[in-house]
Every structure is written in C-alpha cells, then in structure tokens.
Amino acid sequence: MALPSDVDNGMMGKPTRTASQLRELLLERIEALPGMAGLETDIHLGGVLWIDGGVGGPNWTVPVLRSRDQHRADIARVIRQAQMEYDLDAD
C-alpha cells in the first residue's frame, strides 16, 4: 500500500516515513530475526532520530544506548537496509 509520501513529487528522493513509522518498521523486521522476538533493543529504548547525513547519506539513525558488545550484525543490517529504503519525514 502506497503512503502519500510515496507519491512522485518530481524529486528523485527516497520515500519518507515519520520517526514512529520507521520505529515500527524496524521493530517488525528485527523481531522477525531468529531469537529476537520480545528482546529489548536500542530501537525500543531510543527510537529513530534525525541526523544531517550529508549528501546521499541517511537522514536518520538509531541512537546507541546499550553497550556496544551487545550489538548484533543482523540488527545493524536491518537498520542500514531501512536507511537505504526510507528517509525520515522532515515534519
């Protein structure tokens, strides 16, 4: 289902999502990973924040709130994939 932000507005940018929508999307994808259902992550704790990613870079991130030794490569891949797919809505 296309959201209003997916409609071509004459710009070649990525579709946008609100921080809340991105958080929910990430949680769905992460909880689908083996062994992750119900476990707390930085996304649960900090959500999605806007950043100035520069030209071509992502305009949002997930803040690091837990010890780096608890981070998983599969979760990082989920976040990077979503950053390539969606921009954070500026509103």
PDB file of C-alpha atoms in Angstrom:
ATOM      1  CA  MET A   1       0.000   0.000   0.000  1.00  0.00           C
ATOM      2  CA  ALA A   2       1.476   3.331  -1.017  1.00  0.00           C
ATOM      3  CA  LEU A   3       1.552   6.111   1.519  1.00  0.00           C
ATOM      4  CA  PRO A   4       1.108   9.768   0.481  1.00  0.00           C
ATOM      5  CA  SER A   5       4.852  10.265   0.924  1.00  0.00           C
ATOM      6  CA  ASP A   6       5.461   7.581  -1.737  1.00  0.00           C
ATOM      7  CA  VAL A   7       3.779   9.627  -4.466  1.00  0.00           C
ATOM      8  CA  ASP A   8       6.200  11.023  -7.022  1.00  0.00           C
ATOM      9  CA  ASN A   9       6.647  14.684  -6.224  1.00  0.00           C
ATOM     10  CA  GLY A  10       9.061  15.317  -9.061  1.00  0.00           C
ATOM     11  CA  MET A  11      12.078  14.616  -6.870  1.00  0.00           C
ATOM     12  CA  MET A  12      14.194  11.501  -7.059  1.00  0.00           C
ATOM     13  CA  GLY A  13      14.439  11.033  -3.287  1.00  0.00           C
ATOM     14  CA  LYS A  14      13.506   8.011  -1.258  1.00  0.00           C
ATOM     15  CA  PRO A  15      10.013   7.626   0.172  1.00  0.00           C
ATOM     16  CA  THR A  16       9.695   9.210   3.612  1.00  0.00           C
ATOM     17  CA  ARG A  17       8.306   7.898   6.878  1.00  0.00           C
ATOM     18  CA  THR A  18       7.740   9.505  10.254  1.00  0.00           C
ATOM     19  CA  ALA A  19      10.013   8.534  13.146  1.00  0.00           C
ATOM     20  CA  SER A  20       7.159   6.494  14.585  1.00  0.00           C
ATOM     21  CA  GLN A  21       6.616   4.650  11.299  1.00  0.00           C
ATOM     22  CA  LEU A  22      10.333   3.908  10.951  1.00  0.00           C
ATOM     23  CA  ARG A  23      10.474   2.655  14.536  1.00  0.00           C
ATOM     24  CA  GLU A  24       7.557   0.281  13.935  1.00  0.00           C
ATOM     25  CA  LEU A  25       9.051  -0.937  10.649  1.00  0.00           C
ATOM     26  CA  LEU A  26      12.394  -1.640  12.325  1.00  0.00           C
ATOM     27  CA  LEU A  27      10.766  -3.406  15.263  1.00  0.00           C
ATOM     28  CA  GLU A  28       8.774  -5.659  12.920  1.00  0.00           C
ATOM     29  CA  ARG A  29      11.878  -6.579  10.922  1.00  0.00           C
ATOM     30  CA  ILE A  30      14.080  -7.127  13.976  1.00  0.00           C
ATOM     31  CA  GLU A  31      11.524  -9.190  15.859  1.00  0.00           C
ATOM     32  CA  ALA A  32      11.317 -11.442  12.792  1.00  0.00           C
ATOM     33  CA  LEU A  33      15.021 -12.311  13.205  1.00  0.00           C
ATOM     34  CA  PRO A  34      15.718 -15.655  14.908  1.00  0.00           C
ATOM     35  CA  GLY A  35      15.747 -15.281  18.683  1.00  0.00           C
ATOM     36  CA  MET A  36      14.810 -11.591  18.720  1.00  0.00           C
ATOM     37  CA  ALA A  37      11.079 -11.703  19.452  1.00  0.00           C
ATOM     38  CA  GLY A  38      10.419  -9.842  22.694  1.00  0.00           C
ATOM     39  CA  LEU A  39      14.021  -8.735  23.313  1.00  0.00           C
ATOM     40  CA  GLU A  40      14.742  -5.078  24.058  1.00  0.00           C
ATOM     41  CA  THR A  41      16.959  -3.198  21.585  1.00  0.00           C
ATOM     42  CA  ASP A  42      18.223   0.362  21.129  1.00  0.00           C
ATOM     43  CA  ILE A  43      15.189   0.916  18.905  1.00  0.00           C
ATOM     44  CA  HIS A  44      12.893   0.118  21.825  1.00  0.00           C
ATOM     45  CA  LEU A  45      14.884   2.442  24.076  1.00  0.00           C
ATOM     46  CA  GLY A  46      15.671   5.370  21.783  1.00  0.00           C
ATOM     47  CA  GLY A  47      13.596   5.130  18.643  1.00  0.00           C
ATOM     48  CA  VAL A  48      14.674   6.965  15.496  1.00  0.00           C
ATOM     49  CA  LEU A  49      16.376  10.374  15.450  1.00  0.00           C
ATOM     50  CA  TRP A  50      17.042  12.856  12.642  1.00  0.00           C
ATOM     51  CA  ILE A  51      20.679  13.456  11.676  1.00  0.00           C
ATOM     52  CA  ASP A  52      22.379  15.503   8.989  1.00  0.00           C
ATOM     53  CA  GLY A  53      23.721  12.672   6.884  1.00  0.00           C
ATOM     54  CA  GLY A  54      25.140  14.933   4.218  1.00  0.00           C
ATOM     55  CA  VAL A  55      24.643  14.461   0.501  1.00  0.00           C
ATOM     56  CA  GLY A  56      23.458  10.926  -0.194  1.00  0.00           C
ATOM     57  CA  GLY A  57      23.700   9.820   3.425  1.00  0.00           C
ATOM     58  CA  PRO A  58      20.841   8.705   5.659  1.00  0.00           C
ATOM     59  CA  ASN A  59      18.957  11.478   7.459  1.00  0.00           C
ATOM     60  CA  TRP A  60      18.090   9.345  10.479  1.00  0.00           C
ATOM     61  CA  THR A  61      19.741   6.983  12.921  1.00  0.00           C
ATOM     62  CA  VAL A  62      19.056   4.825  15.947  1.00  0.00           C
ATOM     63  CA  PRO A  63      20.929   6.157  18.988  1.00  0.00           C
ATOM     64  CA  VAL A  64      23.339   3.766  20.692  1.00  0.00           C
ATOM     65  CA  LEU A  65      22.025   3.330  24.219  1.00  0.00           C
ATOM     66  CA  ARG A  66      23.248  -0.149  25.106  1.00  0.00           C
ATOM     67  CA  SER A  67      26.764  -1.489  25.402  1.00  0.00           C
ATOM     68  CA  ARG A  68      28.423  -1.991  22.007  1.00  0.00           C
ATOM     69  CA  ASP A  69      29.249  -5.590  22.934  1.00  0.00           C
ATOM     70  CA  GLN A  70      25.501  -6.303  22.887  1.00  0.00           C
ATOM     71  CA  HIS A  71      25.121  -5.163  19.275  1.00  0.00           C
ATOM     72  CA  ARG A  72      24.387  -7.697  16.561  1.00  0.00           C
ATOM     73  CA  ALA A  73      25.414  -7.546  12.903  1.00  0.00           C
ATOM     74  CA  ASP A  74      21.987  -8.748  11.724  1.00  0.00           C
ATOM     75  CA  ILE A  75      20.256  -5.871  13.517  1.00  0.00           C
ATOM     76  CA  ALA A  76      22.747  -3.379  12.079  1.00  0.00           C
ATOM     77  CA  ARG A  77      21.959  -4.755   8.597  1.00  0.00           C
ATOM     78  CA  VAL A  78      18.213  -4.258   9.181  1.00  0.00           C
ATOM     79  CA  ILE A  79      18.827  -0.641  10.169  1.00  0.00           C
ATOM     80  CA  ARG A  80      21.171   0.047   7.225  1.00  0.00           C
ATOM     81  CA  GLN A  81      18.712  -1.532   4.781  1.00  0.00           C
ATOM     82  CA  ALA A  82      15.873   0.649   6.086  1.00  0.00           C
ATOM     83  CA  GLN A  83      18.129   3.728   5.855  1.00  0.00           C
ATOM     84  CA  MET A  84      18.714   2.902   2.175  1.00  0.00           C
ATOM     85  CA  GLU A  85      14.967   2.480   1.598  1.00  0.00           C
ATOM     86  CA  TYR A  86      13.474   5.429   3.533  1.00  0.00           C
ATOM     87  CA  ASP A  87      14.226   8.975   4.618  1.00  0.00           C
ATOM     88  CA  LEU A  88      12.841  10.479   7.805  1.00  0.00           C
ATOM     89  CA  ASP A  89       9.935  12.839   7.146  1.00  0.00           C
ATOM     90  CA  ALA A  90      11.089  16.393   7.882  1.00  0.00           C
ATOM     91  CA  ASP A  91       7.820  17.373   9.569  1.00  0.00           C
TER      92      ASP A  91
END
